[in-house]
mmCIF file of C-alpha atoms in Angstrom:
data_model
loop_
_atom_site.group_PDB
_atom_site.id
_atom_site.type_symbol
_atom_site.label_atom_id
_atom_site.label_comp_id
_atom_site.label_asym_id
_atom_site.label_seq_id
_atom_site.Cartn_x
_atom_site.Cartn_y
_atom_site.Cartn_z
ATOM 1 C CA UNK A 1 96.823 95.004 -99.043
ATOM 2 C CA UNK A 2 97.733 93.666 -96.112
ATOM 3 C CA UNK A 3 100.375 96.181 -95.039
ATOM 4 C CA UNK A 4 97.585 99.195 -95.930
ATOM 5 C CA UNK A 5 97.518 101.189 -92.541
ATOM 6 C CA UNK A 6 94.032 101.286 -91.629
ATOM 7 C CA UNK A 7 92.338 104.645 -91.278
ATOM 8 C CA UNK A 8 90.501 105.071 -88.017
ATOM 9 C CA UNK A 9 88.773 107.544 -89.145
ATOM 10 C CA UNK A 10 86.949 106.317 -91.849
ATOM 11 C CA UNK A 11 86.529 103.127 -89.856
ATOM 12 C CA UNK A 12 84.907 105.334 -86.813
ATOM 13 C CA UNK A 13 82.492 107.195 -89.665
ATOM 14 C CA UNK A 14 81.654 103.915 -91.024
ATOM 15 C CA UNK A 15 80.796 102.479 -87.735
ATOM 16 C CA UNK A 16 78.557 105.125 -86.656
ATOM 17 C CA UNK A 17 77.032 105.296 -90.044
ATOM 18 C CA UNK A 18 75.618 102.050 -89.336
ATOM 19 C CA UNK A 19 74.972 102.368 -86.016
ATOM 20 C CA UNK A 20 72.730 105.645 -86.954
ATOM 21 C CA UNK A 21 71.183 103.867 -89.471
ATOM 22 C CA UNK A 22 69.820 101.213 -87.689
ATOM 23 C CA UNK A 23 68.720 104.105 -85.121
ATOM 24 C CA UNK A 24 66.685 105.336 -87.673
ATOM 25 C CA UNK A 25 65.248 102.027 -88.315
ATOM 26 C CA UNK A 26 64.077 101.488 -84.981
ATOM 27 C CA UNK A 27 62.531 104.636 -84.617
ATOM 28 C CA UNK A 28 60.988 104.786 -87.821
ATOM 29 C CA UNK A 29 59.475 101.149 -86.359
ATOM 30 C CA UNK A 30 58.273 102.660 -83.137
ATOM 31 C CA UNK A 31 56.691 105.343 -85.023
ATOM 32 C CA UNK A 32 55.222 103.065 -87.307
ATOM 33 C CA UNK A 33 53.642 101.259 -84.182
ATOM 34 C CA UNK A 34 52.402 104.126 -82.131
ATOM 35 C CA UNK A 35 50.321 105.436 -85.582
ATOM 36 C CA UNK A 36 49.083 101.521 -85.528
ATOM 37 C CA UNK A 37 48.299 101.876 -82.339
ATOM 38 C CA UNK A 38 45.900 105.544 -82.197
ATOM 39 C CA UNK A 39 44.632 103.932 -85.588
ATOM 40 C CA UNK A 40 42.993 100.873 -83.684
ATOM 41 C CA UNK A 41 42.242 103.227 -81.042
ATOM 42 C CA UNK A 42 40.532 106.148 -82.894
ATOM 43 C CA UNK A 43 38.568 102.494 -84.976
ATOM 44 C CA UNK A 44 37.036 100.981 -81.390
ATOM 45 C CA UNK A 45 35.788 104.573 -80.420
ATOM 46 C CA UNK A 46 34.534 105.315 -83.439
ATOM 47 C CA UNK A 47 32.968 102.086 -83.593
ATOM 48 C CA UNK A 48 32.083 102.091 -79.151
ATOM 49 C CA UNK A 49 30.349 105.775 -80.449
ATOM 50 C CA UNK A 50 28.373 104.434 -82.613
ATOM 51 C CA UNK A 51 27.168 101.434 -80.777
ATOM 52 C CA UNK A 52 26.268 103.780 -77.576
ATOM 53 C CA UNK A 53 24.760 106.273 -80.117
ATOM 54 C CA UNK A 54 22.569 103.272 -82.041
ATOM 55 C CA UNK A 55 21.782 102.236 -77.975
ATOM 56 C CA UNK A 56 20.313 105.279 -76.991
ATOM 57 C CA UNK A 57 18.289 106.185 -79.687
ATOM 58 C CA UNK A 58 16.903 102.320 -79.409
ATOM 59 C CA UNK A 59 16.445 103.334 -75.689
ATOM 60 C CA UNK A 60 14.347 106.404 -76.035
ATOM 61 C CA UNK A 61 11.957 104.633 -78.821
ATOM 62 C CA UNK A 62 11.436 101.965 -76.418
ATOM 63 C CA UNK A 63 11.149 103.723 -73.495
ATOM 64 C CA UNK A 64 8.182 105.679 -75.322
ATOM 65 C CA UNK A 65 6.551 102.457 -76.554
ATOM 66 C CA UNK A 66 6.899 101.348 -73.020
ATOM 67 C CA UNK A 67 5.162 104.521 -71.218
ATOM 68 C CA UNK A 68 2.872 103.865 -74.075
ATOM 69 C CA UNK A 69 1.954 100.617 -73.075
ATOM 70 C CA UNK A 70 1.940 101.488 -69.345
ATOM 71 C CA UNK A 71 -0.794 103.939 -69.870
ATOM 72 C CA UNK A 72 -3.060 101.280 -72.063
ATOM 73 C CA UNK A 73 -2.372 98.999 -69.178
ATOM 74 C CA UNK A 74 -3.732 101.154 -66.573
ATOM 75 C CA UNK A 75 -6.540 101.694 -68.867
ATOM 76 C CA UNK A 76 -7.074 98.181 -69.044
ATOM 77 C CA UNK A 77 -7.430 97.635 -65.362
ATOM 78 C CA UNK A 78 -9.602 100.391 -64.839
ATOM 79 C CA UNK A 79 -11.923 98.611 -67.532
ATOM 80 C CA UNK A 80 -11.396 95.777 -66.037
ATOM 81 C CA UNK A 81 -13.499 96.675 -63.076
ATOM 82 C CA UNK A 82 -16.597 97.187 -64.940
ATOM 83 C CA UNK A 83 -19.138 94.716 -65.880
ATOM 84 C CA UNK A 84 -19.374 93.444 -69.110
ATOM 85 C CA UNK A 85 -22.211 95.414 -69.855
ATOM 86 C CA UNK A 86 -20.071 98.425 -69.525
ATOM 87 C CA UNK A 87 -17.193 97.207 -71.898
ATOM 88 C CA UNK A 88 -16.692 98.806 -75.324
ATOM 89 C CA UNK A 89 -15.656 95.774 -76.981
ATOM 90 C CA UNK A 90 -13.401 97.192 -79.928
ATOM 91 C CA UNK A 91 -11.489 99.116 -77.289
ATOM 92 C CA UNK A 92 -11.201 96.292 -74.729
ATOM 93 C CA UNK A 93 -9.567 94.137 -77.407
ATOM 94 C CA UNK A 94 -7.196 96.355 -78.059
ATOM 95 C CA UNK A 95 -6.013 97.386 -75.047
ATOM 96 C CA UNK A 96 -5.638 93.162 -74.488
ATOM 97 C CA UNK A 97 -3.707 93.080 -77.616
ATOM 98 C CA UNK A 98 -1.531 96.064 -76.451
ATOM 99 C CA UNK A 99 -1.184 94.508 -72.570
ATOM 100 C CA UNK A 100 0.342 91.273 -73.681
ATOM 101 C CA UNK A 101 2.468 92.594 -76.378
ATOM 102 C CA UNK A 102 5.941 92.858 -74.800
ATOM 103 C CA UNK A 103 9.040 94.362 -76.675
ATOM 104 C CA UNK A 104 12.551 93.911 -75.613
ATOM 105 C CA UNK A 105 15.169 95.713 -76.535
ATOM 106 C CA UNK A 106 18.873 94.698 -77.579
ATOM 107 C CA UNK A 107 21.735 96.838 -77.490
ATOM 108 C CA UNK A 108 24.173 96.796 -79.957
ATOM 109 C CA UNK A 109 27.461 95.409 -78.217
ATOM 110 C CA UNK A 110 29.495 94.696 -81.398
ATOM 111 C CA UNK A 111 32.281 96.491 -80.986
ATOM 112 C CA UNK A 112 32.503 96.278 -77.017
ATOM 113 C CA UNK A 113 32.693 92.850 -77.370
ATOM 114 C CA UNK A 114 35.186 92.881 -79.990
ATOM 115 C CA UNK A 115 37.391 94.746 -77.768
ATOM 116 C CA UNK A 116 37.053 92.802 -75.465
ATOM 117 C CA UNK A 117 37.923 89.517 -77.125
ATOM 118 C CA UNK A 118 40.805 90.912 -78.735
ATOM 119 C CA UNK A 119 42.296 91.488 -75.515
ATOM 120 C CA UNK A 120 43.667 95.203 -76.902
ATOM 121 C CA UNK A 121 41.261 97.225 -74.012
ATOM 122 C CA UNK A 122 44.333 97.866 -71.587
ATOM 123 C CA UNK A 123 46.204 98.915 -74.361
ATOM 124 C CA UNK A 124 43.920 101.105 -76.292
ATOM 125 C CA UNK A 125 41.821 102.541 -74.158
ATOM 126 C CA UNK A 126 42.475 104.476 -70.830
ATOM 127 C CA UNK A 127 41.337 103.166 -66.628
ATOM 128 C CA UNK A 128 38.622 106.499 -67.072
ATOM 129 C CA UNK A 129 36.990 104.265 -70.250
ATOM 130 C CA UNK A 130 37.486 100.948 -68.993
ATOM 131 C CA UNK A 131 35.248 101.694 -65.869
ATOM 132 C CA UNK A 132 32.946 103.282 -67.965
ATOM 133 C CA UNK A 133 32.854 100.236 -70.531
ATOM 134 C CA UNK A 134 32.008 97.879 -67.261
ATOM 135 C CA UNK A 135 29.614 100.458 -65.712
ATOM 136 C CA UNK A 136 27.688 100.173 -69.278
ATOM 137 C CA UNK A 137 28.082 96.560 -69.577
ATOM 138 C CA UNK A 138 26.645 96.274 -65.913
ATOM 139 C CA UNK A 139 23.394 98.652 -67.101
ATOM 140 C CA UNK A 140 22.932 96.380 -69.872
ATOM 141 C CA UNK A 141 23.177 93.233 -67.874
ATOM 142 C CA UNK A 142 20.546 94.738 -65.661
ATOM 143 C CA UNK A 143 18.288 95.830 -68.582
ATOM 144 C CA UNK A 144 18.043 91.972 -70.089
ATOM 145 C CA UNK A 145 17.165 91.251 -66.147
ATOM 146 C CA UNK A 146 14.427 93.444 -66.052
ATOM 147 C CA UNK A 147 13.359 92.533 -69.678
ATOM 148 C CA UNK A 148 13.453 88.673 -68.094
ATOM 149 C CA UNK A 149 11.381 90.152 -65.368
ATOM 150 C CA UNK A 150 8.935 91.844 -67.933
ATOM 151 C CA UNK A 151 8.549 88.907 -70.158
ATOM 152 C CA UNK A 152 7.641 86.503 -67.257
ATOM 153 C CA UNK A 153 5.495 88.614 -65.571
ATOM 154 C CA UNK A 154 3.478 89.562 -69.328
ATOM 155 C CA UNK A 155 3.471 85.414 -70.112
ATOM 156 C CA UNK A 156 2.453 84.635 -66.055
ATOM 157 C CA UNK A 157 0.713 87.133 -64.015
ATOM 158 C CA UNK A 158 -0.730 89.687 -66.813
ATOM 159 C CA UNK A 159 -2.177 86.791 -68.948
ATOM 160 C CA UNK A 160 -3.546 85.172 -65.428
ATOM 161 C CA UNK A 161 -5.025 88.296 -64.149
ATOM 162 C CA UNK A 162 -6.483 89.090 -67.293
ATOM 163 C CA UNK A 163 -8.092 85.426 -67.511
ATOM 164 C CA UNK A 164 -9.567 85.834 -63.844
ATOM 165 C CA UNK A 165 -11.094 89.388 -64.942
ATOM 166 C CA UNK A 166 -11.877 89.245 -68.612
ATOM 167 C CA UNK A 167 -15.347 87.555 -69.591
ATOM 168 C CA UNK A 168 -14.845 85.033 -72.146
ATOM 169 C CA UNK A 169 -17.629 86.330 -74.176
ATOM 170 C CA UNK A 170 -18.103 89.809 -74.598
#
């Protein structure tokens, strides 16, 4: 065996039938990544759609119960500047009720943050996104600020006002 010549040729085929072969392998690999990879991505914007989508519609509700309440508290200070005489009691009472009942409102941020914290945002999502991700999550810090701002002034300066103006027995 030994003294067998050796046959380039089939050696050459041999060594390029390897070499393709783990060619293939690698691509199928990077193929098999990059279908990973718009899988995750097509998940978080599925998911970022329907957290924005669930945000909105919580927005308009509460921005109606809001203007609602806005226009039972300007009611209530215009009553407030009668006498007591002048007070409809039932309605009064109500329109207490409705002035220092405060609502917040919390976004859902479920998949944001998990996007986040998995680290994958530079990799799945574009600079366009991104700055629209931080714009958002700088509205929403600034909507729990002015809920903050709400709350205190409902618990502080309504409730005060209201015990200044409001006859204890109507």
């Amino acid at each position: 065996m030994a003294n067998q010549p050796i046959d380039l040729r089939k050696l050459l085929l041999e060594g390029m039938a390897i070499i393709a072969s783990i060619l293939i392998a690698f691509a199928i690999d990077s193929s098999w990544d990059d279908f990973q990879e718009n899988k995750n991505r097509e998940y978080a914007l599925k998911a970022l759609r329907a957290d924005i989508t669930d945000t909105y519609g919580g927005a308009i509700y509460h921005q109606g119960f809001h203007e609602d309440k806005k226009s039972k508290l300007l009611r209530l200070i215009e009553i407030t500047n009668r006498s007591a005489d002048e007070m409809n009691v039932r309605e009064f009472v109500g329109l207490v009720r409705d002035a220092i009942e405060f609502s917040t409102y919390l976004p859902p941020t479920g998949a944001m943050d998990s996007l986040v914290g998995s680290g994958d945002l530079n990799n799945l999502l574009d600079a366009e996104v991104r700055s629209d991700l931080a714009s958002y999550q700088k509205n929403l810090e600034s909507l729990y600020r002015t809920q903050r701002w709400g709350l205190a002034f409902v618990n502080q300066e309504l409730t005060s006002f209201l015990g200044n103006k409001v006859p204890l027995v109507i």
